Coordinates of C-alpha atoms and ligand atoms in Angstrom, one line a residue:
X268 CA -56.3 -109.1 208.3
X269 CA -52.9 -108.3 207.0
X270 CA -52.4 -105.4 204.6
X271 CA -52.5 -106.6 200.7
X272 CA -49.8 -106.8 198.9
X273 CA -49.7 -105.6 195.0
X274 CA -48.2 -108.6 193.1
X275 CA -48.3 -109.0 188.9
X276 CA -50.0 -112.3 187.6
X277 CA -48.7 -114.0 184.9
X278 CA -50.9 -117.1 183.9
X279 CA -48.3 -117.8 181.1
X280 CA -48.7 -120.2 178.1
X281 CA -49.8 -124.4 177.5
X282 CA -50.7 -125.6 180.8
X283 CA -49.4 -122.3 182.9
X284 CA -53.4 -121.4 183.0
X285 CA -54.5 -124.7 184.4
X286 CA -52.1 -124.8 187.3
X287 CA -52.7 -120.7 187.7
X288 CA -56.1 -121.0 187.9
X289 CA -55.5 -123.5 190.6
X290 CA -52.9 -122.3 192.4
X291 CA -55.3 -119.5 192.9
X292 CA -57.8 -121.4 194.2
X293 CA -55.8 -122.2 197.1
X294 CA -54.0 -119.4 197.8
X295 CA -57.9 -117.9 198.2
X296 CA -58.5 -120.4 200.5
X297 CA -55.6 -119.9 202.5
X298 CA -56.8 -115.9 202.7
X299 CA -53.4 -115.3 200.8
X300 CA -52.7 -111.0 201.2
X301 CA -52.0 -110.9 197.4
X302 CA -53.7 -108.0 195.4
X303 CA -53.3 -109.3 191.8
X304 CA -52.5 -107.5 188.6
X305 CA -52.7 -109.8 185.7
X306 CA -50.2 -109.4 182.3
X307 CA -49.6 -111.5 179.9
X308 CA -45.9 -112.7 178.4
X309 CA -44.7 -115.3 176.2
X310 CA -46.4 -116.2 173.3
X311 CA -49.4 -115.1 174.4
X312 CA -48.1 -112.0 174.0
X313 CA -47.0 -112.4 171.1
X314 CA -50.3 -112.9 169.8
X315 CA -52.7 -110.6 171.5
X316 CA -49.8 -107.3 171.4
X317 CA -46.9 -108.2 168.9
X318 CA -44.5 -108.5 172.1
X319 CA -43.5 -111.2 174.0
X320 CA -42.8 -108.9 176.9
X321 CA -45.3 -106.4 176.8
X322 CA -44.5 -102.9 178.0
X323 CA -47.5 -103.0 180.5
X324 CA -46.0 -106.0 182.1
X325 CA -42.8 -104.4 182.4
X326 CA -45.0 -101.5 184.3
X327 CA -46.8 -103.9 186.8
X328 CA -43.9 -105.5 187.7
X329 CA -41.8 -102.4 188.0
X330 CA -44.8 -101.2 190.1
X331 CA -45.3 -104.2 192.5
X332 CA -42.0 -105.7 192.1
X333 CA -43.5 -109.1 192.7
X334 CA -44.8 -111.4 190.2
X335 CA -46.2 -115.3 190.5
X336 CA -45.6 -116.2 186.6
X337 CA -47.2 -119.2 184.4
X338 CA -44.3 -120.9 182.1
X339 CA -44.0 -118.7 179.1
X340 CA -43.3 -120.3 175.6
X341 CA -39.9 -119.5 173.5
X342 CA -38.8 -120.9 170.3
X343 CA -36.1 -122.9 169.8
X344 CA -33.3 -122.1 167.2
X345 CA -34.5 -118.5 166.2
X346 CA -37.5 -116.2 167.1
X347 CA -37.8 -113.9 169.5
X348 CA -35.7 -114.2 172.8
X349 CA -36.8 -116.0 176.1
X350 CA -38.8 -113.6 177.9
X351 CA -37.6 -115.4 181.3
X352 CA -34.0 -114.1 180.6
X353 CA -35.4 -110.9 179.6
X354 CA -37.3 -110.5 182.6
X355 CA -34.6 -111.4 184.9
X356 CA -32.3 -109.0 183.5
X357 CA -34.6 -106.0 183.6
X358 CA -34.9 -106.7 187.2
X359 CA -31.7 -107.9 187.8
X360 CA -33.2 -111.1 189.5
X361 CA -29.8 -112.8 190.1
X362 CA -30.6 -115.3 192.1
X363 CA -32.4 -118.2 190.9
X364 CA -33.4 -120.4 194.2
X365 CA -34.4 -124.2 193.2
X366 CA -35.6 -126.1 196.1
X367 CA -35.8 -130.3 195.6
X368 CA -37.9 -132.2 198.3
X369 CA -39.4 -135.7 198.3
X370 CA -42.9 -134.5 199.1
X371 CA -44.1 -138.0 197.7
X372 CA -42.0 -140.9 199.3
X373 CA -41.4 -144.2 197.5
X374 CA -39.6 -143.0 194.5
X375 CA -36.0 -143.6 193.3
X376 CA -35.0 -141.3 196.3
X377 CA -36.6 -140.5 199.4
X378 CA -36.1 -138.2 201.7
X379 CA -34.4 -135.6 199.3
X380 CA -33.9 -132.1 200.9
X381 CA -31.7 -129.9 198.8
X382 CA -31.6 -126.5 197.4
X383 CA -29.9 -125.0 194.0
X384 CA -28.7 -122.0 193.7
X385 CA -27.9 -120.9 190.2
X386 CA -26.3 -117.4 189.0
X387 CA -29.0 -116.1 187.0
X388 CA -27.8 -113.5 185.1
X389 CA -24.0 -114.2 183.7
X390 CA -22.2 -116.9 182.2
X391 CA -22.9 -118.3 179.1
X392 CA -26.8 -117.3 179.0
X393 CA -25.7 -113.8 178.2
X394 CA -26.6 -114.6 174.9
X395 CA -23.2 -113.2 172.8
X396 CA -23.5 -115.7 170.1
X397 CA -22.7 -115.6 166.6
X398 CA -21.9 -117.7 163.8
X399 CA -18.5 -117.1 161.2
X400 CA -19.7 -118.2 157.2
X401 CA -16.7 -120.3 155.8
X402 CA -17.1 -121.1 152.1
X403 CA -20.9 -120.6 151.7
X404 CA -21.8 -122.2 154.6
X405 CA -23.6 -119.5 157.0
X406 CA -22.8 -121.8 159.9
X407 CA -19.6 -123.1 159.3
X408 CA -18.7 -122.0 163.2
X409 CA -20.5 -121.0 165.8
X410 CA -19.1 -118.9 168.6
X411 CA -20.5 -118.0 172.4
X412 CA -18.8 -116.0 174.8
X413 CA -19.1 -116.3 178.6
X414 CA -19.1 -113.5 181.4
X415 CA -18.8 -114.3 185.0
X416 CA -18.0 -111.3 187.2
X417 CA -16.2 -111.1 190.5
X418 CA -19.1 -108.8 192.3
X419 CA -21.9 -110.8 190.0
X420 CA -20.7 -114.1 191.7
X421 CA -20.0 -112.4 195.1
X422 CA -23.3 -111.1 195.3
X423 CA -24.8 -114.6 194.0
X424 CA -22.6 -116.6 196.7
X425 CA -23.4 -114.4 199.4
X426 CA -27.3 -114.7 199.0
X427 CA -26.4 -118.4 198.8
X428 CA -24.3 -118.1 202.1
X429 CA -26.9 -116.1 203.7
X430 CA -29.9 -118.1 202.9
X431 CA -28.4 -121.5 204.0
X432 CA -27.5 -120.1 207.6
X433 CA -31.6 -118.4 207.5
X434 CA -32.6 -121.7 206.6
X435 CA -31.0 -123.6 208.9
X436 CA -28.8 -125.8 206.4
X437 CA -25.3 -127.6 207.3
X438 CA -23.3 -126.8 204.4
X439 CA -22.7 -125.3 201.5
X440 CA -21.3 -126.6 198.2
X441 CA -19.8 -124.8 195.3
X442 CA -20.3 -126.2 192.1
X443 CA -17.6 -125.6 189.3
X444 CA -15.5 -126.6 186.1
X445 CA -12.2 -124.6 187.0
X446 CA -10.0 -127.3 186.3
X447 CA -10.7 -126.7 182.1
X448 CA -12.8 -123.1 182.3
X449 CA -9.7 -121.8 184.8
X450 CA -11.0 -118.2 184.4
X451 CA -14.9 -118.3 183.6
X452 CA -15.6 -120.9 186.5
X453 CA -12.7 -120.0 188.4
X454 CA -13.4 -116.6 189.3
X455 CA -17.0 -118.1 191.0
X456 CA -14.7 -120.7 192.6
X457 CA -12.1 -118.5 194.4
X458 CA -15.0 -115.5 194.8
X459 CA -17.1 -118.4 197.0
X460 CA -13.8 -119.4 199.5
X461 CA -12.8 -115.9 199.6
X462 CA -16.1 -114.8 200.9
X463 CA -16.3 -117.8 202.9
X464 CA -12.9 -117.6 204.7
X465 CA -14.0 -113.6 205.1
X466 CA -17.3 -113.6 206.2
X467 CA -19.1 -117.8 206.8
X468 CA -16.1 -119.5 208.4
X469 CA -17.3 -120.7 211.3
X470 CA -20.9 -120.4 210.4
X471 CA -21.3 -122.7 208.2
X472 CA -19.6 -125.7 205.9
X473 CA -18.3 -124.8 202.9
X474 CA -17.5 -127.7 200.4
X475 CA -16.3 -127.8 196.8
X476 CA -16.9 -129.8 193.3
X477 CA -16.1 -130.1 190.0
X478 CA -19.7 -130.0 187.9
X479 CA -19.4 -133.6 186.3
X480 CA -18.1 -135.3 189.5
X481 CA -21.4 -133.8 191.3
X482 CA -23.8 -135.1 188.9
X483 CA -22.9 -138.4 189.3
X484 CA -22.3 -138.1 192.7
X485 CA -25.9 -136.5 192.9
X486 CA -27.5 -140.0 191.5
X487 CA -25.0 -142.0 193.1
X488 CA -25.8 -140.1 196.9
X489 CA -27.5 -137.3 196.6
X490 CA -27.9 -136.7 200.8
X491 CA -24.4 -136.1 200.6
X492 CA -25.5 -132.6 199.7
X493 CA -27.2 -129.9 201.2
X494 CA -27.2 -126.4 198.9
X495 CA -25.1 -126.4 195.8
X496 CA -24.4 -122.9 194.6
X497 CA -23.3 -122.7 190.9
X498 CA -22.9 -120.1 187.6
X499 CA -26.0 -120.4 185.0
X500 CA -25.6 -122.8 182.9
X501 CA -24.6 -125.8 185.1
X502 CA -27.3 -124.5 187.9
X503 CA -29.8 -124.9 185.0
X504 CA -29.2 -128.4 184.5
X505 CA -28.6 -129.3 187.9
X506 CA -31.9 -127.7 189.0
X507 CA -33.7 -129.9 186.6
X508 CA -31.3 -133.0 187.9
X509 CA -32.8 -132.3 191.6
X510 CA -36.3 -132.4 190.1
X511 CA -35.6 -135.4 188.5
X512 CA -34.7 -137.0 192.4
X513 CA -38.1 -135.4 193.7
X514 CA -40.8 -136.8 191.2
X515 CA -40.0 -135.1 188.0
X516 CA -40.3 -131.2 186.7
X517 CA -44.1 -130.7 188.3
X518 CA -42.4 -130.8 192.1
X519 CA -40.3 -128.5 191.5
X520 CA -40.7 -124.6 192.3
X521 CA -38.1 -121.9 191.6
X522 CA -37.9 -118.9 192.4
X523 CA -35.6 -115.2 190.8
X524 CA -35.1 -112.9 193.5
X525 CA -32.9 -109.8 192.6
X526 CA -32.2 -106.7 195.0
X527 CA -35.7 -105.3 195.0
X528 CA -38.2 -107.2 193.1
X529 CA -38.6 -111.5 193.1
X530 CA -40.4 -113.6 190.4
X531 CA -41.6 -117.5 191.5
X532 CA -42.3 -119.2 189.3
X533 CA -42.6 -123.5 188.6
X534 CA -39.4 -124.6 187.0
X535 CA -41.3 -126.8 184.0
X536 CA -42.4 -125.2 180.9
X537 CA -45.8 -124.8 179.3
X538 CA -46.0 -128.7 178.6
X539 CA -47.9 -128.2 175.0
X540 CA -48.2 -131.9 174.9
X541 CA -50.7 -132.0 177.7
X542 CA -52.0 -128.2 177.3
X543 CA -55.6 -127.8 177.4
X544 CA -56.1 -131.3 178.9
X545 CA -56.3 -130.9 182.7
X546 CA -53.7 -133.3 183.3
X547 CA -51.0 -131.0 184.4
X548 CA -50.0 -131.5 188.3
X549 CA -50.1 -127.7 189.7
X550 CA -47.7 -128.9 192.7
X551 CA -44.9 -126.6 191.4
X552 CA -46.0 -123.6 190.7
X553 CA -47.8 -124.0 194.3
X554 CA -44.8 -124.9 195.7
X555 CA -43.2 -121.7 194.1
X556 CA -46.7 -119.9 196.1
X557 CA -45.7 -120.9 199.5
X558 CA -41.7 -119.5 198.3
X559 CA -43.7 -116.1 197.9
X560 CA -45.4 -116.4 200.9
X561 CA -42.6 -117.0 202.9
X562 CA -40.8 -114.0 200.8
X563 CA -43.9 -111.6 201.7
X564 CA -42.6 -112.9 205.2
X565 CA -46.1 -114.8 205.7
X566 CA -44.0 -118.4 206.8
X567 CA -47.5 -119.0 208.5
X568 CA -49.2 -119.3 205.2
X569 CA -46.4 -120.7 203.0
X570 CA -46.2 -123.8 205.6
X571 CA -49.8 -124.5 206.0
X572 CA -50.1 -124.8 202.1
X573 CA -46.8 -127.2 201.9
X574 CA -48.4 -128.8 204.5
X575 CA -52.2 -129.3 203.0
X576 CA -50.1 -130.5 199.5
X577 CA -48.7 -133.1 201.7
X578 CA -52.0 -134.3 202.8
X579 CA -53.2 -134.1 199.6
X580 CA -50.9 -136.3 197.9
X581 CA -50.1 -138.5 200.9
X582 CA -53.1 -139.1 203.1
X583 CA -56.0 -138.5 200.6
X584 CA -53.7 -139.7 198.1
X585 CA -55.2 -137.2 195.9
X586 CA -52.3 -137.5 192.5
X587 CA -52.2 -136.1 188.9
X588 CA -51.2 -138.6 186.4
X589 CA -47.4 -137.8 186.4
X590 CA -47.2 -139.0 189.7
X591 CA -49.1 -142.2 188.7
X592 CA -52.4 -141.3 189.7
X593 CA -55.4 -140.0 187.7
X594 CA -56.9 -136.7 189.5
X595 CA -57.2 -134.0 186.8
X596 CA -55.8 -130.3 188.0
X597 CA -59.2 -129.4 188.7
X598 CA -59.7 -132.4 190.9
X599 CA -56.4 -132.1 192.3
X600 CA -56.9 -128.2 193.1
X601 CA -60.6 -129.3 195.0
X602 CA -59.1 -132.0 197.6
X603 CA -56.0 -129.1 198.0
X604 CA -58.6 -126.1 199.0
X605 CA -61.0 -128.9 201.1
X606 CA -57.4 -129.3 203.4
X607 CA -56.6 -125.8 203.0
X608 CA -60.1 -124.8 204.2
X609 CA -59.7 -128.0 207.3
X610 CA -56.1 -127.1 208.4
Ligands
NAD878 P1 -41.7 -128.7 179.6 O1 -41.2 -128.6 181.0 O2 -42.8 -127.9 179.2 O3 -42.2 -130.3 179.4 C1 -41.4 -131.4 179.6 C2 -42.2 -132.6 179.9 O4 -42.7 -132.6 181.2 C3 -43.4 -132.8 179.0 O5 -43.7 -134.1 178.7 C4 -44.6 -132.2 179.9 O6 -45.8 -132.7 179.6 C5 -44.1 -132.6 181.3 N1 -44.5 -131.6 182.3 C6 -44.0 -130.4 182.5 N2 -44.7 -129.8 183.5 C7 -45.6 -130.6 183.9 C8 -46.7 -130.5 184.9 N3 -46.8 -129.5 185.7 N4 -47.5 -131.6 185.1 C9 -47.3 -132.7 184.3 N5 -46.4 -132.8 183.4 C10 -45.5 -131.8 183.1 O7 -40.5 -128.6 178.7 P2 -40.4 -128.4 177.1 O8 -41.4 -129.2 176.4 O9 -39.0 -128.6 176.8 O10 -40.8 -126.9 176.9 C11 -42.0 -126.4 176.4 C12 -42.0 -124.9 176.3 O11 -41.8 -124.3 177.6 C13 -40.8 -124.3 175.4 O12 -41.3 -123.2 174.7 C14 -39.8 -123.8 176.5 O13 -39.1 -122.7 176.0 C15 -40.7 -123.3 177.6 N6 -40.1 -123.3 178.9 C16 -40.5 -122.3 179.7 C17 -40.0 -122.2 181.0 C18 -40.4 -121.0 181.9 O14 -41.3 -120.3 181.6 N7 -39.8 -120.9 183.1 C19 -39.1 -123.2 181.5 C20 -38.8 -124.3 180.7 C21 -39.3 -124.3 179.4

């Protein structure tokens, strides 16, 4: 038995208890070393203590420095701010790590292997916003401003760099707009081929492209790429574009890894349409599982569960109803743990 390992438990809001709840059924079948803590965030916080972020949360994940985390809800327009962007700035969680892979084949795309990396931490998500009243109007303008950093990007590009060469990927692609941002996106541009002529020359391919070239080129040919690397904003769309090439937002995991504490999470929100329903396909935020496991450096664990939600979907054909079939999450989460518990 290996030691356990303390780890915070957010179940989240809408759907995130559903595909918790399941996800934990498999990782107990599996004999996963996690030793759970369980907090609340979101609006579920909100309700229960007044805080979206809840200062005991803060403390279990300050204590453990690893969290597995349920979508949490946020408000569009005003409210209170996305605890996601708070959390990743109170532990400096700068990389956000997006894997896309055709896991069911037969879709628009198959045989789709690709990883996003996105900044997560600068740009324009920094949230300085503000709006200038003209004549009565409180909203006549609205205003952002945008903060890329040359050691913020270093540090992103070079986890990028690093974890394509651990991973065994061919190239590496930087994702900009430096022909109209010339400074915000160009700093992450000429960071990345700095490093790259300094440190990954010679290790590894290093590729460039301008953001709106690469999203069509990433529905025109999409296994022309390999891991795109990118600031906030565009990695946020792009990470949902990659989904979009795998089977849509429930295949696809993410994961905010910082210095000395990492958050997976599923990249979908709390789906209130469906909340409450068990119709929500768990696949991502099991996906984002096996990420931990492989983080926790338990590989061995992380690829038997890819593998059994393989067989799941593939051989027993076993599919929620976004992916065309009709298995509830509970139904889904029984034929999982039956391969877990045969594999
Ligand atoms: P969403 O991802 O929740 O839902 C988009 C669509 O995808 C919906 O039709 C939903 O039913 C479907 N969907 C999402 N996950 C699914 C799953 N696992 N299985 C089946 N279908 C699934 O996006 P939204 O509706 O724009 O956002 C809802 C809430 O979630 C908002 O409050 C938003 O702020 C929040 N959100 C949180 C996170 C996070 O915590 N990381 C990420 C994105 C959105």
């Amino acid at each position: 038995m290996s030691q356990p390992i303390p780890a915070t438990l957010i179940p989240g809001d809408g759907i995130g208890p559903e595909i918790v709840d399941a996800t934990l059924a498999a990782l107990d079948a599996l004999g996963a070393p996690f030793e759970w803590d369980r907090q609340i965030a979101g609006l579920e916080g909100v309700t229960t203590s007044g805080d979206p972020l809840p200062a005991a949360t803060l403390a279990s994940i300050r204590r453990t420095r690893l969290a597995l985390k349920g979508p949490l809800e946020t408000p569009s327009g005003g409210g209170y701010r996305s605890s996601n962007v708070r959390l990743r700035e109170e532990f400096q969680l700068y990389a956000n790590l997006r894997p896309a892979r055709t896991i069911v084949p037969g879709g628009r795309f198959d045989k789709i292997d690709l990883v996003v990396v996105r900044e997560n931490l600068e740009g324009l998500y920094i949230g300085h916003e503000h709006y200038v009243p003209i004549d009565g109007d409180p909203h006549a303008v609205a205003m952002a401003t945008g903060i890329n950093t040359r050691a913020g990007s270093r540090r992103l590009l070079e986890f990028a760099f690093e974890h394509a060469i651990a991973t065994g990927r061919r190239k590496v692609t930087i994702v900009h707009k430096a022909n109209i941002m010339k400074a915000l996106t160009g700093i992450f541009l000429e960071t990345g081929q700095q490093l790259w002529e300094q440190k990954y020359k010679g290790r590894i391919a290093l590729d460039t492209v301008i953001i709106d070239a690469c999203a069509m080129k990433l529905v025109l040919n999409p296994w022309q790429f390999d891991v795109l690397v990118t600031t906030n904003l565009f990695g946020d769309i792009l990470s949902d574009l990659v989904a979009g090439l795998v089977g849509g937002l429930g295949m696809a995991p993410g994961a905010n890894i910082g210095t000395d504490a990492a958050i997976f999470e599923a990249v979908h929100g709390s789906a209130p349409d469906i909340a409450g329903q068990a119709k929500a396909n768990p696949t991502a935020l099991l996906l984002a599982a096996a990420m931990m496991l492989d983080h926790v450096q338990r590989k061995d664990l992380g690829d038997r569960l890819r593998s059994a939600i393989d067989a799941t979907l593939n051989v027993d054909r076993v599919r929620t109803g976004d992916l065309g079939g009709s298995a509830s999450t509970d139904v889904f989460a029984r034929a999982l743990v039956a391969r877990i518990v045969n594999s």
